[in-house]
Amino acid sequence: VFINRQYPNYCSMIILKKDFKEELLMKLNKKRKGFTLVELIVVVVILGILMGIGALKYADVKRSSNLRVLQANDRTLRSALQLQMATNGGKLPSTLEGTGKAAEMLKLVDGIKDTVPVGAAYTLENGVLSTKVASPGEDYPKVVSGGAGGTGGTGSNPTSLEIQTTLSTGEVKYIVNGTENPGYFSNK
């Protein structure tokens, strides 16, 4: 039974073929049971873009955090060594100074290990604490033009990083690729 919309008071009955009737009912009652191929492709593309952005940000954060850990380890060692100097009349114990004595020096501070962060080495010679990374490569922020460190795609990977601290005066030198460059270690 169908209601005629033009004349709502009249009902008209149409006899339909069985196949046509079933087809019509299927179309009227058809529920969507999935996504179209276009919808799936759009979702995959959006997820790919988000993952790409996330991966780039993760790499930048990792590089920057390696540099921050390097600086924090240097400050911690500097403080521990200056405390040793203060308790020993302004001199460092001979067991801490010289080549091959990094293990003894690192025992002063829990949690600092050679090669942490990536590639770091700590030495103490002639009253100068040196925190070096011989080949930082992709693990540290790039050196951009003007000498500062950056997190973008421009610039080049540093070939060497070093923080030199004269313990008696507290003077700190930041050396990148063999030249003094304090800008690299700031604003990361």
Coordinates of C-alpha atoms in Angstrom, one line a residue:
V1 CA 0.0 0.0 0.0
F2 CA 1.4 3.4 -1.0
I3 CA 0.0 6.8 0.0
N4 CA -0.3 9.2 -2.8
R5 CA 1.4 12.4 -1.7
Q6 CA -0.5 14.5 -4.1
Y7 CA -3.8 13.2 -2.8
P8 CA -3.1 12.1 0.8
N9 CA -6.7 11.0 1.4
Y10 CA -6.5 8.4 -1.3
C11 CA -4.6 5.2 -1.0
S12 CA -3.6 3.3 -4.0
M13 CA -2.5 -0.3 -4.0
I14 CA 0.1 -1.3 -6.6
I15 CA 0.8 -4.9 -7.2
L16 CA 4.5 -5.4 -7.8
K17 CA 6.4 -8.3 -9.1
K18 CA 8.1 -10.3 -6.4
D19 CA 11.6 -9.6 -7.7
F20 CA 11.1 -5.9 -8.0
K21 CA 9.5 -5.8 -4.6
E22 CA 12.4 -7.5 -2.9
E23 CA 14.9 -5.3 -4.8
L24 CA 13.1 -2.2 -3.7
L25 CA 13.0 -3.3 -0.1
M26 CA 16.7 -4.2 -0.1
K27 CA 17.5 -0.7 -1.4
L28 CA 15.3 0.9 1.2
N29 CA 16.7 -1.2 4.1
K30 CA 20.2 -1.4 2.9
K31 CA 22.7 -0.5 5.7
R32 CA 26.3 0.4 5.0
K33 CA 28.6 -2.3 6.3
G34 CA 32.0 -0.8 5.7
F35 CA 34.2 1.9 4.3
T36 CA 34.7 2.8 0.7
L37 CA 38.2 2.5 -0.8
V38 CA 38.5 6.3 -1.1
E39 CA 37.8 6.7 2.6
L40 CA 40.4 4.1 3.5
I41 CA 43.0 5.7 1.3
V42 CA 42.3 9.2 2.8
V43 CA 42.8 7.8 6.3
V44 CA 46.0 6.0 5.4
V45 CA 47.4 9.2 3.8
I46 CA 46.5 11.3 6.8
L47 CA 48.1 8.8 9.2
G48 CA 51.2 8.6 7.0
I49 CA 51.6 12.4 7.1
L50 CA 51.1 12.5 10.9
M51 CA 53.7 9.7 11.4
G52 CA 56.2 11.5 9.2
I53 CA 55.8 14.7 11.1
G54 CA 56.1 12.8 14.4
A55 CA 59.2 11.0 13.3
L56 CA 60.9 14.3 12.4
K57 CA 60.0 15.9 15.7
Y58 CA 61.2 12.8 17.6
A59 CA 64.6 12.9 15.8
D60 CA 65.0 16.6 16.7
V61 CA 64.0 16.1 20.3
K62 CA 66.4 13.1 20.6
R63 CA 69.3 15.2 19.1
S64 CA 68.6 18.1 21.4
S65 CA 68.3 15.9 24.4
N66 CA 71.7 14.3 23.7
L67 CA 73.2 17.7 23.7
R68 CA 71.4 18.7 27.0
V69 CA 72.6 15.5 28.7
L70 CA 76.1 16.2 27.6
Q71 CA 75.9 19.7 29.1
A72 CA 74.3 18.4 32.3
N73 CA 76.9 15.7 32.8
D74 CA 79.7 18.3 32.3
R75 CA 78.1 20.6 34.9
T76 CA 77.7 17.8 37.3
L77 CA 81.3 16.6 36.9
R78 CA 82.5 20.2 37.2
S79 CA 80.7 20.6 40.5
A80 CA 82.0 17.3 41.9
L81 CA 85.6 18.1 40.9
Q82 CA 85.4 21.6 42.3
L83 CA 84.1 20.1 45.5
Q84 CA 87.1 17.8 45.5
M85 CA 89.4 20.7 45.0
A86 CA 87.7 22.6 47.9
T87 CA 88.2 19.7 50.3
N88 CA 91.8 19.1 49.2
G89 CA 93.2 22.7 49.5
G90 CA 92.6 23.7 45.9
K91 CA 94.2 20.7 44.3
L92 CA 92.8 17.7 42.7
P93 CA 93.8 14.2 43.9
S94 CA 96.3 12.7 41.5
T95 CA 94.1 9.6 41.1
L96 CA 91.6 11.7 39.1
E97 CA 93.9 13.6 36.7
G98 CA 95.5 12.2 33.6
T99 CA 94.9 10.0 30.6
G100 CA 93.0 6.8 31.4
K101 CA 91.6 8.0 34.7
A102 CA 88.1 8.8 33.5
A103 CA 86.7 5.8 35.4
E104 CA 88.1 7.1 38.7
M105 CA 86.7 10.6 38.0
L106 CA 83.2 9.2 37.0
K107 CA 83.0 7.3 40.4
L108 CA 82.6 10.7 42.0
V109 CA 79.1 11.0 40.5
D110 CA 76.5 8.3 40.2
G111 CA 74.7 8.0 36.9
I112 CA 77.4 9.4 34.6
K113 CA 79.1 6.8 32.3
D114 CA 81.6 7.1 29.5
T115 CA 79.9 7.1 26.1
V116 CA 76.6 8.5 27.6
P117 CA 75.2 10.3 25.8
V118 CA 76.1 8.8 22.5
G119 CA 79.9 8.9 22.0
A120 CA 80.8 11.1 25.0
A121 CA 84.2 10.8 26.7
Y122 CA 85.3 12.6 29.8
T123 CA 88.9 13.5 30.7
L124 CA 90.7 15.6 33.2
E125 CA 94.2 16.9 32.5
N126 CA 96.1 19.9 33.9
G127 CA 93.0 21.1 35.8
V128 CA 90.9 21.2 32.6
L129 CA 87.8 19.0 32.5
S130 CA 87.1 18.0 28.9
T131 CA 83.8 16.5 27.7
K132 CA 84.2 15.3 24.1
V133 CA 82.2 13.7 21.4
A134 CA 84.6 12.7 18.7
S135 CA 82.1 11.9 15.9
P136 CA 78.6 13.1 16.8
G137 CA 77.1 12.7 13.3
E138 CA 73.3 12.4 13.3
D139 CA 73.0 12.0 17.1
Y140 CA 73.4 15.8 17.8
P141 CA 71.8 18.9 16.4
K142 CA 73.1 20.2 13.0
V143 CA 75.5 23.2 12.8
V144 CA 73.7 25.9 10.8
S145 CA 75.3 28.9 9.1
G146 CA 76.4 31.4 11.6
G147 CA 77.6 28.6 13.9
A148 CA 74.5 28.1 16.0
G149 CA 72.9 24.7 16.4
G150 CA 69.7 24.0 14.7
T151 CA 67.0 21.4 14.5
G152 CA 65.9 21.9 10.9
G153 CA 67.0 20.3 7.7
T154 CA 69.6 23.0 6.9
G155 CA 73.1 22.9 8.1
S156 CA 75.6 20.1 8.5
N157 CA 76.2 17.4 11.1
P158 CA 78.9 18.4 13.6
T159 CA 82.2 16.5 13.2
S160 CA 83.3 17.1 16.8
L161 CA 81.9 18.6 20.0
E162 CA 83.8 19.5 23.1
I163 CA 83.2 21.4 26.4
Q164 CA 86.4 22.5 28.1
T165 CA 86.2 23.8 31.7
T166 CA 89.1 25.2 33.6
L167 CA 88.3 24.1 37.1
S168 CA 90.3 26.7 39.0
T169 CA 88.6 29.7 37.2
G170 CA 85.3 28.1 36.1
E171 CA 85.9 29.3 32.5
V172 CA 84.0 27.2 30.0
K173 CA 84.8 26.9 26.3
Y174 CA 82.4 25.4 23.9
I175 CA 84.1 24.0 20.8
V176 CA 82.3 22.7 17.7
N177 CA 84.2 21.3 14.7
G178 CA 87.5 22.6 16.1
T179 CA 86.5 26.2 16.7
E180 CA 85.0 27.9 19.7
N181 CA 81.2 28.3 19.2
P182 CA 79.1 29.0 22.3
G183 CA 76.0 29.6 20.2
Y184 CA 75.7 25.9 19.3
F185 CA 75.1 25.0 22.9
S186 CA 72.5 27.6 23.7
N187 CA 68.8 27.7 22.9
K188 CA 68.2 24.0 22.2

